[in-house]
mmCIF file of C-alpha atoms in Angstrom:
data_model
loop_
_atom_site.group_PDB
_atom_site.id
_atom_site.type_symbol
_atom_site.label_atom_id
_atom_site.label_comp_id
_atom_site.label_asym_id
_atom_site.label_seq_id
_atom_site.Cartn_x
_atom_site.Cartn_y
_atom_site.Cartn_z
ATOM 1 C CA MET A 1 -93.159 -13.595 82.777
ATOM 2 C CA ASN A 2 -90.764 -14.773 85.479
ATOM 3 C CA THR A 3 -88.973 -12.088 87.458
ATOM 4 C CA PRO A 4 -85.450 -12.878 88.680
ATOM 5 C CA PRO A 5 -85.201 -13.584 92.430
ATOM 6 C CA ILE A 6 -84.127 -10.712 94.644
ATOM 7 C CA ASN A 7 -80.516 -10.940 95.785
ATOM 8 C CA PRO A 8 -80.307 -9.145 99.169
ATOM 9 C CA LEU A 9 -76.486 -9.044 99.116
ATOM 10 C CA LYS A 10 -76.413 -7.465 95.660
ATOM 11 C CA GLU A 11 -79.071 -4.942 96.690
ATOM 12 C CA LYS A 12 -77.044 -3.895 99.742
ATOM 13 C CA LYS A 13 -73.888 -3.541 97.659
ATOM 14 C CA ASP A 14 -75.667 -1.556 94.945
ATOM 15 C CA ARG A 15 -77.093 0.886 97.501
ATOM 16 C CA LEU A 16 -73.639 1.438 98.996
ATOM 17 C CA ARG A 17 -72.143 1.892 95.519
ATOM 18 C CA GLN A 18 -74.655 4.598 94.650
ATOM 19 C CA GLN A 19 -74.121 6.353 97.979
ATOM 20 C CA TYR A 20 -70.332 6.432 97.830
ATOM 21 C CA LYS A 21 -70.115 7.192 94.111
ATOM 22 C CA ALA A 22 -72.202 10.301 94.795
ATOM 23 C CA LEU A 23 -70.091 11.283 97.814
ATOM 24 C CA ARG A 24 -66.840 10.808 95.905
ATOM 25 C CA ALA A 25 -68.099 12.870 92.977
ATOM 26 C CA ASP A 26 -68.743 15.771 95.376
ATOM 27 C CA ILE A 27 -65.131 15.999 96.585
ATOM 28 C CA PRO A 28 -63.518 19.132 95.080
ATOM 29 C CA ALA A 29 -60.734 18.389 92.582
ATOM 30 C CA GLU A 30 -58.164 20.268 94.685
ATOM 31 C CA GLU A 31 -59.024 18.230 97.763
ATOM 32 C CA ARG A 32 -58.801 14.971 95.798
ATOM 33 C CA ALA A 33 -55.397 15.972 94.437
ATOM 34 C CA ARG A 34 -54.112 16.729 97.942
ATOM 35 C CA ARG A 35 -55.367 13.431 99.333
ATOM 36 C CA ASP A 36 -54.041 11.439 96.372
ATOM 37 C CA ALA A 37 -50.585 12.971 96.693
ATOM 38 C CA ALA A 38 -50.479 12.094 100.413
ATOM 39 C CA ILE A 39 -51.468 8.496 99.659
ATOM 40 C CA CYS A 40 -48.754 8.163 97.026
ATOM 41 C CA GLN A 41 -46.127 9.541 99.419
ATOM 42 C CA SER A 42 -47.171 7.049 102.080
ATOM 43 C CA ALA A 43 -47.042 4.202 99.555
ATOM 44 C CA LEU A 44 -43.389 4.863 98.769
ATOM 45 C CA ALA A 45 -42.516 4.561 102.475
ATOM 46 C CA LEU A 46 -44.138 1.134 102.888
ATOM 47 C CA VAL A 47 -41.676 -1.656 103.653
ATOM 48 C CA SER A 48 -43.679 -3.979 101.419
ATOM 49 C CA PHE A 49 -43.263 -1.526 98.525
ATOM 50 C CA ARG A 50 -39.555 -0.952 99.099
ATOM 51 C CA TYR A 51 -38.717 -4.657 99.042
ATOM 52 C CA ALA A 52 -41.070 -5.763 96.267
ATOM 53 C CA ASP A 53 -39.687 -6.794 92.889
ATOM 54 C CA VAL A 54 -43.020 -6.148 91.200
ATOM 55 C CA VAL A 55 -45.609 -3.413 91.691
ATOM 56 C CA LEU A 56 -49.133 -4.058 90.405
ATOM 57 C CA LEU A 57 -51.216 -0.931 89.946
ATOM 58 C CA TYR A 58 -54.383 0.322 88.282
ATOM 59 C CA ALA A 59 -55.070 3.184 85.899
ATOM 60 C CA PRO A 60 -57.595 5.393 87.726
ATOM 61 C CA MET A 61 -60.948 6.195 86.175
ATOM 62 C CA GLU A 62 -63.594 8.748 87.103
ATOM 63 C CA GLU A 63 -62.830 9.961 90.635
ATOM 64 C CA GLU A 64 -60.649 6.995 91.633
ATOM 65 C CA ILE A 65 -57.533 7.713 93.655
ATOM 66 C CA ASP A 66 -54.661 8.548 91.306
ATOM 67 C CA VAL A 67 -51.806 6.099 91.961
ATOM 68 C CA LEU A 68 -49.874 6.801 88.764
ATOM 69 C CA PRO A 69 -47.116 8.670 90.670
ATOM 70 C CA ILE A 70 -46.418 5.344 92.424
ATOM 71 C CA ALA A 71 -45.882 3.743 89.020
ATOM 72 C CA GLU A 72 -43.471 6.489 87.963
ATOM 73 C CA ALA A 73 -41.498 6.198 91.205
ATOM 74 C CA ALA A 74 -41.357 2.390 90.946
ATOM 75 C CA LEU A 75 -40.079 2.561 87.373
ATOM 76 C CA GLN A 76 -37.400 5.056 88.422
ATOM 77 C CA LYS A 77 -36.319 2.641 91.171
ATOM 78 C CA GLY A 78 -35.933 -0.148 88.616
ATOM 79 C CA LYS A 79 -38.918 -2.155 89.796
ATOM 80 C CA LYS A 80 -41.147 -4.116 87.437
ATOM 81 C CA VAL A 81 -44.498 -2.359 87.031
ATOM 82 C CA ALA A 82 -47.649 -3.986 85.678
ATOM 83 C CA PHE A 83 -51.234 -2.926 85.012
ATOM 84 C CA PRO A 84 -54.321 -5.108 84.521
ATOM 85 C CA ARG A 85 -55.910 -5.985 81.219
ATOM 86 C CA CYS A 86 -59.501 -7.222 81.479
ATOM 87 C CA ASP A 87 -61.167 -9.986 79.511
ATOM 88 C CA PRO A 88 -64.902 -9.178 79.484
ATOM 89 C CA GLU A 89 -65.779 -12.591 78.051
ATOM 90 C CA ASN A 90 -64.781 -14.591 81.135
ATOM 91 C CA LYS A 91 -64.609 -11.696 83.639
ATOM 92 C CA SER A 92 -60.903 -12.280 84.299
ATOM 93 C CA MET A 93 -57.818 -10.093 84.124
ATOM 94 C CA GLU A 94 -54.061 -10.430 83.819
ATOM 95 C CA TYR A 95 -51.327 -7.955 84.646
ATOM 96 C CA HIS A 96 -48.970 -6.916 81.844
ATOM 97 C CA PHE A 97 -45.598 -5.245 82.387
ATOM 98 C CA ILE A 98 -45.076 -1.741 81.055
ATOM 99 C CA GLN A 99 -41.925 0.273 80.394
ATOM 100 C CA SER A 100 -43.676 3.637 80.789
ATOM 101 C CA LEU A 101 -47.165 5.036 81.296
ATOM 102 C CA GLU A 102 -47.272 5.647 77.550
ATOM 103 C CA ASP A 103 -47.803 1.902 77.185
ATOM 104 C CA LEU A 104 -51.355 2.368 78.495
ATOM 105 C CA SER A 105 -54.228 3.137 76.137
ATOM 106 C CA ILE A 106 -58.027 3.289 76.375
ATOM 107 C CA SER A 107 -59.527 -0.182 76.131
ATOM 108 C CA THR A 108 -62.197 -2.249 77.909
ATOM 109 C CA TYR A 109 -64.772 -0.285 79.930
ATOM 110 C CA GLY A 110 -62.980 2.949 78.915
ATOM 111 C CA ILE A 111 -60.038 2.097 81.185
ATOM 112 C CA ARG A 112 -56.410 2.637 80.246
ATOM 113 C CA GLU A 113 -54.859 -0.796 79.802
ATOM 114 C CA PRO A 114 -51.582 -2.276 78.566
ATOM 115 C CA ALA A 115 -51.517 -3.851 75.098
ATOM 116 C CA ALA A 116 -52.150 -7.589 74.872
ATOM 117 C CA HIS A 117 -48.684 -8.298 73.430
ATOM 118 C CA LEU A 118 -46.831 -6.924 76.472
ATOM 119 C CA PRO A 119 -45.304 -9.524 78.856
ATOM 120 C CA ILE A 120 -47.659 -11.014 81.441
ATOM 121 C CA TYR A 121 -46.757 -11.019 85.124
ATOM 122 C CA ASP A 122 -46.203 -14.561 86.400
ATOM 123 C CA GLN A 123 -45.827 -14.411 90.177
ATOM 124 C CA SER A 124 -43.991 -17.762 90.346
ATOM 125 C CA ALA A 125 -41.027 -16.141 88.549
ATOM 126 C CA TYR A 126 -40.365 -13.513 91.245
ATOM 127 C CA SER A 127 -38.835 -14.671 94.517
ATOM 128 C CA HIS A 128 -39.349 -11.399 96.400
ATOM 129 C CA GLY A 129 -43.005 -11.202 95.524
ATOM 130 C CA ALA A 130 -45.187 -8.299 94.605
ATOM 131 C CA VAL A 131 -47.439 -5.634 96.008
ATOM 132 C CA CYS A 132 -50.830 -5.007 94.483
ATOM 133 C CA PHE A 133 -52.549 -1.625 94.911
ATOM 134 C CA ILE A 134 -56.302 -2.188 94.720
ATOM 135 C CA PRO A 135 -58.987 0.414 94.039
ATOM 136 C CA GLY A 136 -62.351 0.381 95.771
ATOM 137 C CA LEU A 137 -65.333 2.612 96.389
ATOM 138 C CA VAL A 138 -65.247 1.844 100.094
ATOM 139 C CA TYR A 139 -63.459 -0.523 102.486
ATOM 140 C CA ASP A 140 -64.311 -1.808 105.909
ATOM 141 C CA ARG A 141 -62.126 -2.104 109.004
ATOM 142 C CA ARG A 142 -61.350 -5.752 108.287
ATOM 143 C CA GLY A 143 -59.984 -4.962 104.831
ATOM 144 C CA TYR A 144 -62.922 -6.038 102.681
ATOM 145 C CA ARG A 145 -63.734 -3.798 99.724
ATOM 146 C CA LEU A 146 -66.698 -2.732 97.697
ATOM 147 C CA GLY A 147 -65.753 -2.343 94.038
ATOM 148 C CA TYR A 148 -67.828 -1.820 90.923
ATOM 149 C CA GLY A 149 -69.459 -5.236 90.961
ATOM 150 C CA LYS A 150 -67.645 -6.855 88.030
ATOM 151 C CA GLY A 151 -65.655 -9.249 90.217
ATOM 152 C CA PHE A 152 -62.338 -8.902 88.346
ATOM 153 C CA TYR A 153 -60.229 -8.170 91.406
ATOM 154 C CA ASP A 154 -61.766 -10.809 93.662
ATOM 155 C CA ARG A 155 -61.142 -13.465 91.005
ATOM 156 C CA TYR A 156 -57.555 -12.370 90.470
ATOM 157 C CA LEU A 157 -56.692 -11.880 94.136
ATOM 158 C CA SER A 158 -57.970 -15.330 95.108
ATOM 159 C CA ALA A 159 -54.740 -16.756 93.611
ATOM 160 C CA PHE A 160 -52.413 -13.828 94.398
ATOM 161 C CA HIS A 161 -49.751 -14.455 97.045
ATOM 162 C CA GLY A 162 -48.226 -11.002 97.406
ATOM 163 C CA CYS A 163 -49.206 -8.065 99.611
ATOM 164 C CA ARG A 164 -52.682 -6.687 98.896
ATOM 165 C CA ILE A 165 -52.916 -2.949 99.546
ATOM 166 C CA GLY A 166 -56.334 -1.306 99.551
ATOM 167 C CA VAL A 167 -56.234 2.338 98.467
ATOM 168 C CA VAL A 168 -58.968 4.413 100.093
ATOM 169 C CA TYR A 169 -59.739 7.795 101.631
ATOM 170 C CA SER A 170 -59.797 7.668 105.427
ATOM 171 C CA ASP A 171 -63.463 8.673 105.645
ATOM 172 C CA TYR A 172 -64.437 5.886 103.232
ATOM 173 C CA ILE A 173 -63.604 3.144 105.729
ATOM 174 C CA ILE A 174 -66.824 1.932 107.320
ATOM 175 C CA PRO A 175 -67.480 -0.648 110.066
ATOM 176 C CA GLU A 176 -68.536 -3.381 107.630
ATOM 177 C CA VAL A 177 -69.262 -3.846 103.945
ATOM 178 C CA PRO A 178 -71.685 -6.538 102.781
ATOM 179 C CA LYS A 179 -69.609 -9.444 101.496
ATOM 180 C CA GLY A 180 -69.990 -12.844 99.917
ATOM 181 C CA ARG A 181 -67.863 -15.960 100.143
ATOM 182 C CA PHE A 182 -65.671 -14.931 97.191
ATOM 183 C CA ASP A 183 -64.769 -11.468 98.520
ATOM 184 C CA ILE A 184 -61.075 -11.064 99.358
ATOM 185 C CA ARG A 185 -59.521 -9.072 102.220
ATOM 186 C CA CYS A 186 -56.621 -6.665 101.847
ATOM 187 C CA ASP A 187 -53.512 -6.894 104.027
ATOM 188 C CA ILE A 188 -53.064 -3.127 104.342
ATOM 189 C CA LEU A 189 -55.356 -0.117 104.011
ATOM 190 C CA LEU A 190 -53.510 2.928 102.692
ATOM 191 C CA THR A 191 -55.166 6.310 103.297
ATOM 192 C CA GLU A 192 -54.153 9.957 103.105
ATOM 193 C CA LYS A 193 -53.837 10.011 106.910
ATOM 194 C CA ASN A 194 -52.230 6.721 107.867
ATOM 195 C CA VAL A 195 -51.519 3.093 107.095
ATOM 196 C CA ARG A 196 -53.844 0.588 108.711
ATOM 197 C CA VAL A 197 -53.474 -3.144 109.205
ATOM 198 C CA PRO A 198 -56.993 -4.625 109.173
ATOM 199 C CA ARG A 199 -57.987 -6.786 112.115
#
């Protein structure tokens, strides 16, 4: 019986995932809520957010940072708001516009997603661009992220021309994450303490 070859990059990423999933699970709910609220407040002050026509967000799962208040604020400001819908067959995703958070329901991987019939975001139709808030388990100082290993965001972001904003707790930014040639950097790292521009 042939055993699959060892992938050192995958092994490094998997070890980091386990480590930071455990650390994140240990953060008290009250502390998470405080940090999340600070991140959302900082997001609304970003120039890139204020001038964007479209705001791309994610519906948080498990202990992910809750960015839904950003969606509510964007909708109140008259911005277009979209959330991703995943296609497990080809490991791709598309963003669909919503009118309210009630348009999200449990779907693939147990994540809240917009319905397939809702309009799809086409970035070529918006002259003032978009901002995309991106979840991650951990980021490094250069803006690279470690996600859950499915590759959805890296595939989507490879063709995205707007501002990529990594959402992360300040103590979850490490010197370097293991990365491959398809991993995409973020333009901004948004934490509960400050806004960083990766170098």
